[in-house]
mmCIF file of C-alpha atoms in Angstrom:
data_model
loop_
_atom_site.group_PDB
_atom_site.id
_atom_site.type_symbol
_atom_site.label_atom_id
_atom_site.label_comp_id
_atom_site.label_asym_id
_atom_site.label_seq_id
_atom_site.Cartn_x
_atom_site.Cartn_y
_atom_site.Cartn_z
ATOM 1 C CA UNK A 1423 -22.651 -4.820 -0.795
ATOM 2 C CA UNK A 1424 -19.871 -5.013 1.772
ATOM 3 C CA UNK A 1425 -16.214 -4.314 2.318
ATOM 4 C CA UNK A 1426 -15.121 -7.934 1.935
ATOM 5 C CA UNK A 1427 -18.338 -9.798 1.102
ATOM 6 C CA UNK A 1428 -19.711 -9.012 -2.348
ATOM 7 C CA UNK A 1429 -17.924 -5.660 -2.792
ATOM 8 C CA UNK A 1430 -18.868 -3.111 -5.429
ATOM 9 C CA UNK A 1431 -17.138 -2.712 -8.792
ATOM 10 C CA UNK A 1432 -15.730 0.716 -7.874
ATOM 11 C CA UNK A 1433 -12.104 -0.418 -7.977
ATOM 12 C CA UNK A 1434 -12.330 -1.817 -11.486
ATOM 13 C CA UNK A 1435 -14.474 1.122 -12.628
ATOM 14 C CA UNK A 1436 -11.725 3.539 -11.591
ATOM 15 C CA UNK A 1437 -9.217 1.525 -13.618
ATOM 16 C CA UNK A 1438 -11.484 1.709 -16.660
ATOM 17 C CA UNK A 1439 -11.842 5.491 -16.337
ATOM 18 C CA UNK A 1440 -8.184 6.027 -17.198
ATOM 19 C CA UNK A 1441 -9.080 5.434 -20.839
ATOM 20 C CA UNK A 1442 -6.036 3.247 -21.472
ATOM 21 C CA UNK A 1443 -7.302 -0.031 -20.049
ATOM 22 C CA UNK A 1444 -5.766 -2.997 -21.854
ATOM 23 C CA UNK A 1445 -8.353 -5.766 -22.083
ATOM 24 C CA UNK A 1446 -7.322 -8.704 -19.888
ATOM 25 C CA UNK A 1447 -10.797 -10.157 -19.415
ATOM 26 C CA UNK A 1448 -9.683 -13.405 -21.021
ATOM 27 C CA UNK A 1449 -8.624 -14.248 -17.474
ATOM 28 C CA UNK A 1450 -12.300 -14.206 -16.508
ATOM 29 C CA UNK A 1451 -13.069 -16.645 -19.301
ATOM 30 C CA UNK A 1452 -10.388 -18.982 -17.972
ATOM 31 C CA UNK A 1453 -11.782 -18.657 -14.453
ATOM 32 C CA UNK A 1454 -15.304 -19.345 -15.713
ATOM 33 C CA UNK A 1455 -14.093 -22.613 -17.230
ATOM 34 C CA UNK A 1456 -12.694 -23.956 -13.933
ATOM 35 C CA UNK A 1457 -15.263 -22.766 -11.375
ATOM 36 C CA UNK A 1458 -16.855 -25.625 -9.432
ATOM 37 C CA UNK A 1459 -14.326 -28.075 -10.882
ATOM 38 C CA UNK A 1460 -11.362 -29.897 -9.355
ATOM 39 C CA UNK A 1461 -9.112 -27.179 -10.862
ATOM 40 C CA UNK A 1462 -10.953 -24.243 -9.339
ATOM 41 C CA UNK A 1463 -8.088 -22.836 -7.223
ATOM 42 C CA UNK A 1464 -5.528 -20.632 -8.990
ATOM 43 C CA UNK A 1465 -2.474 -18.775 -7.687
ATOM 44 C CA UNK A 1466 -0.840 -16.220 -9.989
ATOM 45 C CA UNK A 1467 2.550 -14.891 -8.862
ATOM 46 C CA UNK A 1468 4.313 -12.027 -10.594
ATOM 47 C CA UNK A 1469 6.453 -9.004 -9.677
ATOM 48 C CA UNK A 1470 5.251 -5.753 -8.195
ATOM 49 C CA UNK A 1471 3.810 -3.336 -10.746
ATOM 50 C CA UNK A 1472 2.699 -6.198 -13.019
ATOM 51 C CA UNK A 1473 -1.040 -5.754 -12.478
ATOM 52 C CA UNK A 1474 -1.782 -8.299 -9.735
ATOM 53 C CA UNK A 1475 -4.264 -6.053 -7.925
ATOM 54 C CA UNK A 1476 -5.875 -4.941 -11.186
ATOM 55 C CA UNK A 1477 -6.603 -8.574 -12.046
ATOM 56 C CA UNK A 1478 -8.050 -9.265 -8.594
ATOM 57 C CA UNK A 1479 -10.297 -6.188 -8.786
ATOM 58 C CA UNK A 1480 -11.445 -7.160 -12.269
ATOM 59 C CA UNK A 1481 -12.453 -10.643 -11.104
ATOM 60 C CA UNK A 1482 -14.263 -9.241 -8.082
ATOM 61 C CA UNK A 1483 -16.155 -6.726 -10.228
ATOM 62 C CA UNK A 1484 -17.271 -9.463 -12.614
ATOM 63 C CA UNK A 1485 -18.414 -12.059 -10.090
ATOM 64 C CA UNK A 1486 -19.600 -10.083 -7.046
ATOM 65 C CA UNK A 1487 -23.314 -10.003 -6.316
ATOM 66 C CA UNK A 1488 -22.698 -6.584 -4.801
ATOM 67 C CA UNK A 1489 -21.730 -5.126 -8.178
ATOM 68 C CA UNK A 1490 -23.664 -4.290 -11.319
ATOM 69 C CA UNK A 1491 -20.878 -4.409 -13.861
ATOM 70 C CA UNK A 1492 -22.729 -5.209 -17.079
ATOM 71 C CA UNK A 1493 -21.838 -1.868 -18.679
ATOM 72 C CA UNK A 1494 -18.207 -2.107 -17.577
ATOM 73 C CA UNK A 1495 -17.724 -5.422 -19.376
ATOM 74 C CA UNK A 1496 -20.134 -4.992 -22.308
ATOM 75 C CA UNK A 1497 -17.456 -3.946 -24.826
ATOM 76 C CA UNK A 1498 -14.666 -6.181 -23.504
ATOM 77 C CA UNK A 1499 -13.418 -9.581 -24.639
ATOM 78 C CA UNK A 1500 -15.307 -11.606 -22.016
ATOM 79 C CA UNK A 1501 -18.666 -10.338 -23.313
ATOM 80 C CA UNK A 1502 -17.709 -10.646 -26.976
ATOM 81 C CA UNK A 1503 -16.001 -14.017 -27.461
ATOM 82 C CA UNK A 1504 -14.738 -15.265 -30.836
ATOM 83 C CA UNK A 1505 -17.190 -17.140 -33.000
ATOM 84 C CA UNK A 1506 -15.568 -20.552 -32.474
ATOM 85 C CA UNK A 1507 -16.151 -20.438 -28.693
ATOM 86 C CA UNK A 1508 -19.026 -17.995 -28.568
ATOM 87 C CA UNK A 1509 -21.798 -20.312 -27.431
ATOM 88 C CA UNK A 1510 -19.988 -21.765 -24.407
ATOM 89 C CA UNK A 1511 -18.361 -18.495 -23.323
ATOM 90 C CA UNK A 1512 -21.629 -16.544 -23.532
ATOM 91 C CA UNK A 1513 -23.262 -19.235 -21.445
ATOM 92 C CA UNK A 1514 -20.580 -18.765 -18.786
ATOM 93 C CA UNK A 1515 -20.840 -14.984 -19.029
ATOM 94 C CA UNK A 1516 -24.568 -14.973 -18.413
ATOM 95 C CA UNK A 1517 -24.327 -17.594 -15.675
ATOM 96 C CA UNK A 1518 -21.585 -16.032 -13.558
ATOM 97 C CA UNK A 1519 -21.610 -12.252 -14.101
ATOM 98 C CA UNK A 1520 -22.462 -10.640 -10.761
ATOM 99 C CA UNK A 1521 -23.983 -13.892 -9.606
ATOM 100 C CA UNK A 1522 -21.403 -15.264 -7.152
ATOM 101 C CA UNK A 1523 -20.911 -14.711 -3.426
ATOM 102 C CA UNK A 1524 -17.432 -13.201 -3.448
ATOM 103 C CA UNK A 1525 -15.069 -12.793 -0.508
ATOM 104 C CA UNK A 1526 -12.284 -10.409 -1.546
ATOM 105 C CA UNK A 1527 -9.517 -9.166 0.701
ATOM 106 C CA UNK A 1528 -6.013 -7.745 0.519
ATOM 107 C CA UNK A 1529 -3.603 -9.260 3.057
ATOM 108 C CA UNK A 1530 -1.424 -6.140 2.974
ATOM 109 C CA UNK A 1531 -4.450 -4.128 4.147
ATOM 110 C CA UNK A 1532 -4.929 -6.284 7.233
ATOM 111 C CA UNK A 1533 -1.217 -6.149 8.024
ATOM 112 C CA UNK A 1534 -1.112 -2.364 7.687
ATOM 113 C CA UNK A 1535 -4.172 -1.838 9.885
ATOM 114 C CA UNK A 1536 -3.231 -4.230 12.673
ATOM 115 C CA UNK A 1537 -1.930 -2.505 15.789
ATOM 116 C CA UNK A 1538 0.423 -5.461 16.127
ATOM 117 C CA UNK A 1539 1.191 -7.719 13.186
ATOM 118 C CA UNK A 1540 0.466 -10.700 15.462
ATOM 119 C CA UNK A 1541 -3.209 -9.634 15.415
ATOM 120 C CA UNK A 1542 -3.526 -9.859 11.631
ATOM 121 C CA UNK A 1543 -5.225 -13.255 11.402
ATOM 122 C CA UNK A 1544 -7.480 -12.573 14.380
ATOM 123 C CA UNK A 1545 -8.601 -9.267 12.858
ATOM 124 C CA UNK A 1546 -9.161 -10.861 9.452
ATOM 125 C CA UNK A 1547 -11.480 -13.554 10.799
ATOM 126 C CA UNK A 1548 -13.256 -11.089 13.094
ATOM 127 C CA UNK A 1549 -13.970 -8.479 10.396
ATOM 128 C CA UNK A 1550 -14.958 -10.872 7.617
ATOM 129 C CA UNK A 1551 -16.941 -13.009 10.060
ATOM 130 C CA UNK A 1552 -18.887 -9.920 11.154
ATOM 131 C CA UNK A 1553 -19.935 -9.180 7.570
ATOM 132 C CA UNK A 1554 -20.964 -12.772 6.985
ATOM 133 C CA UNK A 1555 -23.132 -12.820 10.129
ATOM 134 C CA UNK A 1556 -24.831 -9.602 9.050
ATOM 135 C CA UNK A 1557 -25.505 -10.976 5.573
ATOM 136 C CA UNK A 1558 -26.725 -14.366 6.849
ATOM 137 C CA UNK A 1559 -28.187 -13.495 10.272
ATOM 138 C CA UNK A 1560 -30.024 -16.760 10.850
ATOM 139 C CA UNK A 1561 -27.107 -19.026 10.007
ATOM 140 C CA UNK A 1562 -24.197 -18.377 12.354
ATOM 141 C CA UNK A 1563 -24.020 -17.656 16.071
ATOM 142 C CA UNK A 1564 -21.500 -15.346 17.717
ATOM 143 C CA UNK A 1565 -19.765 -18.356 19.232
ATOM 144 C CA UNK A 1566 -18.479 -19.486 15.822
ATOM 145 C CA UNK A 1567 -15.350 -17.407 15.125
ATOM 146 C CA UNK A 1568 -13.435 -19.579 12.656
ATOM 147 C CA UNK A 1569 -13.893 -18.252 9.118
ATOM 148 C CA UNK A 1570 -13.943 -21.715 7.492
ATOM 149 C CA UNK A 1571 -16.553 -22.882 10.018
ATOM 150 C CA UNK A 1572 -18.690 -19.819 9.334
ATOM 151 C CA UNK A 1573 -18.555 -20.451 5.576
ATOM 152 C CA UNK A 1574 -19.355 -24.138 5.971
ATOM 153 C CA UNK A 1575 -22.297 -23.419 8.273
ATOM 154 C CA UNK A 1576 -23.746 -20.849 5.874
ATOM 155 C CA UNK A 1577 -23.294 -23.169 2.925
ATOM 156 C CA UNK A 1578 -24.965 -26.108 4.663
ATOM 157 C CA UNK A 1579 -27.990 -24.004 5.654
ATOM 158 C CA UNK A 1580 -28.400 -21.958 2.465
ATOM 159 C CA UNK A 1581 -26.648 -23.823 -0.352
ATOM 160 C CA UNK A 1582 -24.470 -20.774 -1.057
ATOM 161 C CA UNK A 1583 -20.901 -21.317 -2.220
ATOM 162 C CA UNK A 1584 -18.181 -18.694 -2.149
ATOM 163 C CA UNK A 1585 -15.499 -17.470 -4.532
ATOM 164 C CA UNK A 1586 -12.500 -16.335 -2.475
ATOM 165 C CA UNK A 1587 -10.129 -13.764 -3.998
ATOM 166 C CA UNK A 1588 -7.010 -12.852 -2.008
ATOM 167 C CA UNK A 1589 -4.650 -10.131 -3.189
ATOM 168 C CA UNK A 1590 -1.028 -10.301 -1.959
ATOM 169 C CA UNK A 1591 -1.725 -13.574 -0.158
ATOM 170 C CA UNK A 1592 1.978 -13.965 0.701
ATOM 171 C CA UNK A 1593 2.432 -10.504 2.240
ATOM 172 C CA UNK A 1594 2.519 -11.935 5.762
ATOM 173 C CA UNK A 1595 5.514 -14.137 4.946
ATOM 174 C CA UNK A 1596 7.332 -11.150 3.482
ATOM 175 C CA UNK A 1597 6.477 -8.729 6.296
ATOM 176 C CA UNK A 1598 7.111 -11.169 9.174
ATOM 177 C CA UNK A 1599 9.728 -13.586 7.805
ATOM 178 C CA UNK A 1600 10.996 -14.608 11.253
ATOM 179 C CA UNK A 1601 7.627 -14.905 13.010
ATOM 180 C CA UNK A 1602 7.110 -18.624 12.583
ATOM 181 C CA UNK A 1603 4.205 -18.795 15.058
ATOM 182 C CA UNK A 1604 2.230 -16.194 13.109
ATOM 183 C CA UNK A 1605 3.039 -17.972 9.866
ATOM 184 C CA UNK A 1606 1.824 -21.245 11.362
ATOM 185 C CA UNK A 1607 -1.459 -19.618 12.417
ATOM 186 C CA UNK A 1608 -1.917 -18.229 8.919
ATOM 187 C CA UNK A 1609 -1.129 -21.574 7.286
ATOM 188 C CA UNK A 1610 -3.666 -23.290 9.526
ATOM 189 C CA UNK A 1611 -6.323 -20.833 8.343
ATOM 190 C CA UNK A 1612 -5.430 -21.344 4.688
ATOM 191 C CA UNK A 1613 -5.410 -25.098 5.195
ATOM 192 C CA UNK A 1614 -8.948 -25.004 6.561
ATOM 193 C CA UNK A 1615 -10.113 -22.714 3.750
ATOM 194 C CA UNK A 1616 -8.584 -24.608 0.854
ATOM 195 C CA UNK A 1617 -7.881 -28.202 1.815
ATOM 196 C CA UNK A 1618 -10.046 -31.093 2.937
ATOM 197 C CA UNK A 1619 -13.265 -32.842 2.009
ATOM 198 C CA UNK A 1620 -15.469 -30.106 3.526
ATOM 199 C CA UNK A 1621 -14.012 -27.344 1.360
ATOM 200 C CA UNK A 1622 -15.961 -28.323 -1.756
ATOM 201 C CA UNK A 1623 -19.166 -27.763 0.207
ATOM 202 C CA UNK A 1624 -18.574 -24.005 0.576
ATOM 203 C CA UNK A 1625 -15.998 -23.091 -2.092
ATOM 204 C CA UNK A 1626 -16.782 -22.679 -5.787
ATOM 205 C CA UNK A 1627 -13.355 -21.254 -6.595
ATOM 206 C CA UNK A 1628 -10.315 -19.322 -5.405
ATOM 207 C CA UNK A 1629 -7.885 -16.875 -6.985
ATOM 208 C CA UNK A 1630 -4.802 -15.576 -5.193
ATOM 209 C CA UNK A 1631 -2.067 -13.170 -6.205
ATOM 210 C CA UNK A 1632 1.437 -13.021 -4.781
ATOM 211 C CA UNK A 1633 5.006 -12.148 -5.648
ATOM 212 C CA UNK A 1634 6.631 -15.533 -5.137
ATOM 213 C CA UNK A 1635 5.465 -19.052 -5.947
ATOM 214 C CA UNK A 1636 3.835 -20.956 -3.114
ATOM 215 C CA UNK A 1637 6.313 -22.189 -0.542
ATOM 216 C CA UNK A 1638 5.632 -25.619 0.894
ATOM 217 C CA UNK A 1639 5.783 -25.173 4.646
ATOM 218 C CA UNK A 1640 6.654 -28.706 5.791
ATOM 219 C CA UNK A 1641 3.754 -30.878 6.843
ATOM 220 C CA UNK A 1642 1.542 -27.774 6.976
ATOM 221 C CA UNK A 1643 1.445 -27.459 3.184
ATOM 222 C CA UNK A 1644 -1.959 -25.860 2.891
ATOM 223 C CA UNK A 1645 -1.995 -24.911 -0.771
ATOM 224 C CA UNK A 1646 -1.009 -28.048 -2.656
ATOM 225 C CA UNK A 1647 -4.372 -28.115 -4.430
ATOM 226 C CA UNK A 1648 -3.708 -24.774 -6.129
ATOM 227 C CA UNK A 1649 -2.665 -24.586 -9.759
ATOM 228 C CA UNK A 1650 0.274 -22.195 -9.895
ATOM 229 C CA UNK A 1651 1.235 -19.755 -12.649
ATOM 230 C CA UNK A 1652 4.608 -18.036 -12.201
ATOM 231 C CA UNK A 1653 7.200 -15.952 -14.049
ATOM 232 C CA UNK A 1654 8.988 -19.221 -14.779
ATOM 233 C CA UNK A 1655 5.901 -21.162 -15.848
ATOM 234 C CA UNK A 1656 2.984 -18.821 -16.659
ATOM 235 C CA UNK A 1657 1.107 -21.458 -18.651
ATOM 236 C CA UNK A 1658 -2.266 -20.399 -20.098
ATOM 237 C CA UNK A 1659 -2.234 -17.246 -17.971
ATOM 238 C CA UNK A 1660 0.806 -15.894 -19.846
ATOM 239 C CA UNK A 1661 -1.262 -13.300 -21.802
ATOM 240 C CA UNK A 1662 -2.438 -11.760 -18.514
ATOM 241 C CA UNK A 1663 0.954 -11.317 -16.797
ATOM 242 C CA UNK A 1664 2.011 -8.155 -18.615
ATOM 243 C CA UNK A 1665 1.348 -6.376 -21.900
ATOM 244 C CA UNK A 1666 1.891 -8.286 -25.125
ATOM 245 C CA UNK A 1667 3.687 -6.888 -28.159
ATOM 246 C CA UNK A 1668 0.443 -6.217 -30.042
ATOM 247 C CA UNK A 1669 -1.088 -4.463 -27.038
ATOM 248 C CA UNK A 1670 1.916 -2.162 -26.693
ATOM 249 C CA UNK A 1671 1.977 -1.395 -30.414
ATOM 250 C CA UNK A 1672 -1.678 -0.391 -30.208
ATOM 251 C CA UNK A 1673 -0.986 1.930 -27.262
ATOM 252 C CA UNK A 1674 1.954 3.521 -29.085
ATOM 253 C CA UNK A 1675 -0.116 4.114 -32.200
ATOM 254 C CA UNK A 1676 -2.966 5.627 -30.203
ATOM 255 C CA UNK A 1677 -0.640 8.001 -28.360
ATOM 256 C CA UNK A 1678 1.799 8.743 -31.205
ATOM 257 C CA UNK A 1679 4.750 7.239 -29.384
ATOM 258 C CA UNK A 1680 7.812 5.519 -30.831
ATOM 259 C CA UNK A 1681 7.274 1.780 -30.469
ATOM 260 C CA UNK A 1682 10.959 0.911 -30.886
ATOM 261 C CA UNK A 1683 11.876 3.185 -27.997
ATOM 262 C CA UNK A 1684 9.069 1.707 -25.895
ATOM 263 C CA UNK A 1685 10.441 -1.744 -26.701
ATOM 264 C CA UNK A 1686 13.976 -0.761 -25.710
ATOM 265 C CA UNK A 1687 12.845 0.573 -22.356
ATOM 266 C CA UNK A 1688 10.218 -1.930 -21.221
ATOM 267 C CA UNK A 1689 10.338 -5.145 -23.295
ATOM 268 C CA UNK A 1690 12.597 -8.097 -22.575
ATOM 269 C CA UNK A 1691 10.469 -10.585 -20.681
ATOM 270 C CA UNK A 1692 9.554 -13.549 -22.826
ATOM 271 C CA UNK A 1693 7.159 -16.490 -22.528
ATOM 272 C CA UNK A 1694 7.065 -19.300 -25.065
ATOM 273 C CA UNK A 1695 3.276 -19.213 -24.967
ATOM 274 C CA UNK A 1696 2.909 -15.638 -26.268
ATOM 275 C CA UNK A 1697 6.339 -14.147 -27.024
ATOM 276 C CA UNK A 1698 7.449 -10.745 -25.759
ATOM 277 C CA UNK A 1699 6.002 -9.337 -22.536
ATOM 278 C CA UNK A 1700 6.244 -5.738 -21.291
ATOM 279 C CA UNK A 1701 6.128 -4.213 -17.819
ATOM 280 C CA UNK A 1702 2.532 -2.863 -17.799
ATOM 281 C CA UNK A 1703 2.994 -0.242 -15.092
ATOM 282 C CA UNK A 1704 5.954 1.393 -16.823
ATOM 283 C CA UNK A 1705 4.296 1.320 -20.256
ATOM 284 C CA UNK A 1706 1.181 3.046 -18.930
ATOM 285 C CA UNK A 1707 3.243 5.641 -17.067
ATOM 286 C CA UNK A 1708 5.277 6.333 -20.207
ATOM 287 C CA UNK A 1709 2.041 6.806 -22.156
ATOM 288 C CA UNK A 1710 0.531 9.039 -19.463
ATOM 289 C CA UNK A 1711 3.667 11.187 -19.063
ATOM 290 C CA UNK A 1712 4.594 11.114 -22.745
ATOM 291 C CA UNK A 1713 8.138 10.252 -21.719
ATOM 292 C CA UNK A 1714 10.327 7.152 -21.648
ATOM 293 C CA UNK A 1715 12.007 6.948 -18.276
ATOM 294 C CA UNK A 1716 12.865 4.658 -15.384
ATOM 295 C CA UNK A 1717 9.532 4.338 -13.583
ATOM 296 C CA UNK A 1718 10.694 1.197 -11.778
ATOM 297 C CA UNK A 1719 12.605 3.111 -9.106
ATOM 298 C CA UNK A 1720 9.509 5.107 -8.182
ATOM 299 C CA UNK A 1721 8.063 1.993 -6.545
ATOM 300 C CA UNK A 1722 11.221 0.086 -5.608
ATOM 301 C CA UNK A 1723 14.312 1.322 -3.777
ATOM 302 C CA UNK A 1724 17.792 0.163 -4.694
ATOM 303 C CA UNK A 1725 18.272 -1.212 -1.177
ATOM 304 C CA UNK A 1726 15.736 -3.975 -1.825
ATOM 305 C CA UNK A 1727 17.872 -5.261 -4.696
ATOM 306 C CA UNK A 1728 21.179 -4.597 -3.002
ATOM 307 C CA UNK A 1729 20.320 -6.958 -0.123
ATOM 308 C CA UNK A 1730 20.547 -9.878 -2.530
ATOM 309 C CA UNK A 1731 23.482 -8.611 -4.571
ATOM 310 C CA UNK A 1732 25.529 -8.186 -1.394
ATOM 311 C CA UNK A 1733 25.202 -11.904 -0.683
ATOM 312 C CA UNK A 1734 27.587 -12.394 -3.630
ATOM 313 C CA UNK A 1735 27.246 -16.167 -3.733
ATOM 314 C CA UNK A 1736 29.596 -17.865 -6.221
ATOM 315 C CA UNK A 1737 30.610 -14.632 -7.935
ATOM 316 C CA UNK A 1738 27.081 -13.210 -8.179
ATOM 317 C CA UNK A 1739 28.325 -9.638 -8.637
ATOM 318 C CA UNK A 1740 30.550 -10.647 -11.536
ATOM 319 C CA UNK A 1741 27.587 -12.398 -13.132
ATOM 320 C CA UNK A 1742 25.516 -9.207 -12.875
ATOM 321 C CA UNK A 1743 28.352 -7.175 -14.388
ATOM 322 C CA UNK A 1744 28.445 -9.593 -17.320
ATOM 323 C CA UNK A 1745 24.689 -9.217 -17.794
ATOM 324 C CA UNK A 1746 25.003 -5.420 -17.680
ATOM 325 C CA UNK A 1747 27.356 -5.873 -20.626
ATOM 326 C CA UNK A 1748 24.742 -7.834 -22.545
ATOM 327 C CA UNK A 1749 25.734 -11.376 -21.637
ATOM 328 C CA UNK A 1750 23.542 -14.118 -20.182
ATOM 329 C CA UNK A 1751 24.140 -16.407 -17.215
ATOM 330 C CA UNK A 1752 23.208 -20.046 -16.809
ATOM 331 C CA UNK A 1753 20.901 -20.778 -13.883
ATOM 332 C CA UNK A 1754 19.507 -23.819 -12.116
ATOM 333 C CA UNK A 1755 16.074 -22.876 -10.808
ATOM 334 C CA UNK A 1756 15.528 -26.198 -9.030
ATOM 335 C CA UNK A 1757 17.044 -25.331 -5.643
ATOM 336 C CA UNK A 1758 15.030 -22.166 -5.005
ATOM 337 C CA UNK A 1759 12.795 -22.540 -1.927
ATOM 338 C CA UNK A 1760 10.189 -19.945 -2.968
ATOM 339 C CA UNK A 1761 11.002 -17.451 -0.242
ATOM 340 C CA UNK A 1762 13.233 -14.434 0.339
ATOM 341 C CA UNK A 1763 15.180 -15.777 3.293
ATOM 342 C CA UNK A 1764 16.532 -19.209 2.314
ATOM 343 C CA UNK A 1765 19.046 -18.268 -0.407
ATOM 344 C CA UNK A 1766 22.111 -20.532 -0.340
ATOM 345 C CA UNK A 1767 23.608 -20.087 -3.804
ATOM 346 C CA UNK A 1768 23.946 -17.787 -6.770
ATOM 347 C CA UNK A 1769 21.220 -19.777 -8.545
ATOM 348 C CA UNK A 1770 18.794 -19.106 -5.685
ATOM 349 C CA UNK A 1771 19.374 -15.352 -5.897
ATOM 350 C CA UNK A 1772 19.123 -15.259 -9.687
ATOM 351 C CA UNK A 1773 15.862 -17.235 -9.576
ATOM 352 C CA UNK A 1774 14.477 -14.850 -6.966
ATOM 353 C CA UNK A 1775 15.403 -11.883 -9.188
ATOM 354 C CA UNK A 1776 13.394 -13.458 -12.019
ATOM 355 C CA UNK A 1777 10.321 -13.599 -9.788
ATOM 356 C CA UNK A 1778 10.939 -10.012 -8.658
ATOM 357 C CA UNK A 1779 11.131 -8.844 -12.270
ATOM 358 C CA UNK A 1780 14.794 -7.802 -12.279
ATOM 359 C CA UNK A 1781 15.767 -10.569 -14.689
ATOM 360 C CA UNK A 1782 14.227 -12.285 -17.666
ATOM 361 C CA UNK A 1783 14.361 -16.064 -18.041
ATOM 362 C CA UNK A 1784 15.085 -18.071 -21.180
ATOM 363 C CA UNK A 1785 13.462 -21.433 -20.420
ATOM 364 C CA UNK A 1786 14.895 -23.171 -23.494
ATOM 365 C CA UNK A 1787 18.519 -22.356 -22.663
ATOM 366 C CA UNK A 1788 18.065 -22.044 -18.878
ATOM 367 C CA UNK A 1789 19.643 -18.591 -18.872
ATOM 368 C CA UNK A 1790 18.868 -15.289 -17.185
ATOM 369 C CA UNK A 1791 19.467 -11.819 -18.555
ATOM 370 C CA UNK A 1792 18.687 -8.152 -17.899
ATOM 371 C CA UNK A 1793 15.506 -7.584 -19.892
ATOM 372 C CA UNK A 1794 15.495 -3.883 -20.817
ATOM 373 C CA UNK A 1795 16.897 -0.390 -20.338
ATOM 374 C CA UNK A 1796 14.725 0.373 -17.309
ATOM 375 C CA UNK A 1797 16.033 -2.639 -15.371
ATOM 376 C CA UNK A 1798 19.555 -2.060 -16.654
ATOM 377 C CA UNK A 1799 19.494 1.376 -15.029
ATOM 378 C CA UNK A 1800 18.160 -0.027 -11.748
ATOM 379 C CA UNK A 1801 20.735 -2.833 -11.573
ATOM 380 C CA UNK A 1802 23.584 -0.567 -12.698
ATOM 381 C CA UNK A 1803 22.709 2.036 -10.070
ATOM 382 C CA UNK A 1804 22.500 -0.585 -7.350
ATOM 383 C CA UNK A 1805 25.829 -2.100 -8.367
ATOM 384 C CA UNK A 1806 27.450 1.356 -8.407
ATOM 385 C CA UNK A 1807 26.149 2.239 -4.935
ATOM 386 C CA UNK A 1808 27.348 -1.089 -3.560
ATOM 387 C CA UNK A 1809 30.791 -0.489 -5.096
ATOM 388 C CA UNK A 1810 30.953 3.014 -3.596
ATOM 389 C CA UNK A 1811 30.092 1.653 -0.147
ATOM 390 C CA UNK A 1812 32.793 -1.000 -0.412
ATOM 391 C CA UNK A 1813 35.314 1.683 -1.382
ATOM 392 C CA UNK A 1814 34.295 3.811 1.615
ATOM 393 C CA UNK A 1815 34.929 0.860 3.948
ATOM 394 C CA UNK A 1816 38.419 0.249 2.631
#
């Protein structure tokens, strides 16, 4: 059991102890189906407070050899599949539960603990490499410092393959948007970990979380082999992005809360695959506090939204005012470059706000809208503050 190599199930166990865990272990079943296949690398992007870290901790708890999570999962969906798929899913469950060599790290952790952000990638390879050498002492010498080389050497000598789980994989691009040299170093590492003929020799699968879809960084596109699931195209992972209507109804019944009021405050996102989707963090906080309120602003300041509103491309502010009044706005999502620094049009900003959770997206009509009362308050407050600042400058 290590910090990064085969960690314990403590993180997921603490989530389960809240008593209001909504079963999302169907994601494990999906992951089981693609391990060791040509589709074994997944990247799931969604807004803050939409359960990205919870999903990563759940996967780590299920697969890690350093965990004993049988009791944690015994009553959940992954251990009790429906009759029509029972035989295959039980086979996967018994084969993979706590039987994989897992490498699990949070990029935000390495950024926060680096004395200088430029040291992030060096520290990551040093710390994870140290654990791997301790776990496989006869496989790797001190001279080998590249993480991909360490993994390949271990795999060749032992036959072990690794499942790599990275939470907030894109944090470095968000925290150091102008540091192109650091970004290049990071991309080179990811390229070696996830691309090339040698990768299949040491990698059985990969799962990454982020806020934005993967940006293609020129010729250094390291992650083209990943299957992406986003707020625009969640695909088969749609049920695991937020809470579904049935899940929220069950929570409301169990806690004697008004479902219609819960819907007004936190519903509004919609995927064709499953229908209505709720902000999970806000729903759980409403249940815990017994109060419907704006929990969004507790984890997001208005300045982060105002940066984009102030760009005011092509009448962006007027578009937001219309949406505050209940209207929808047409959007072309095709020009968005999957980053927070390359906005050149109103469509780019509106698409970004979908990925950040401030707007819902109607794929059939190619329209965006303010999804619920919680977001309406956040956008309205931001617009008001921006208007007050403009008045002060006059």
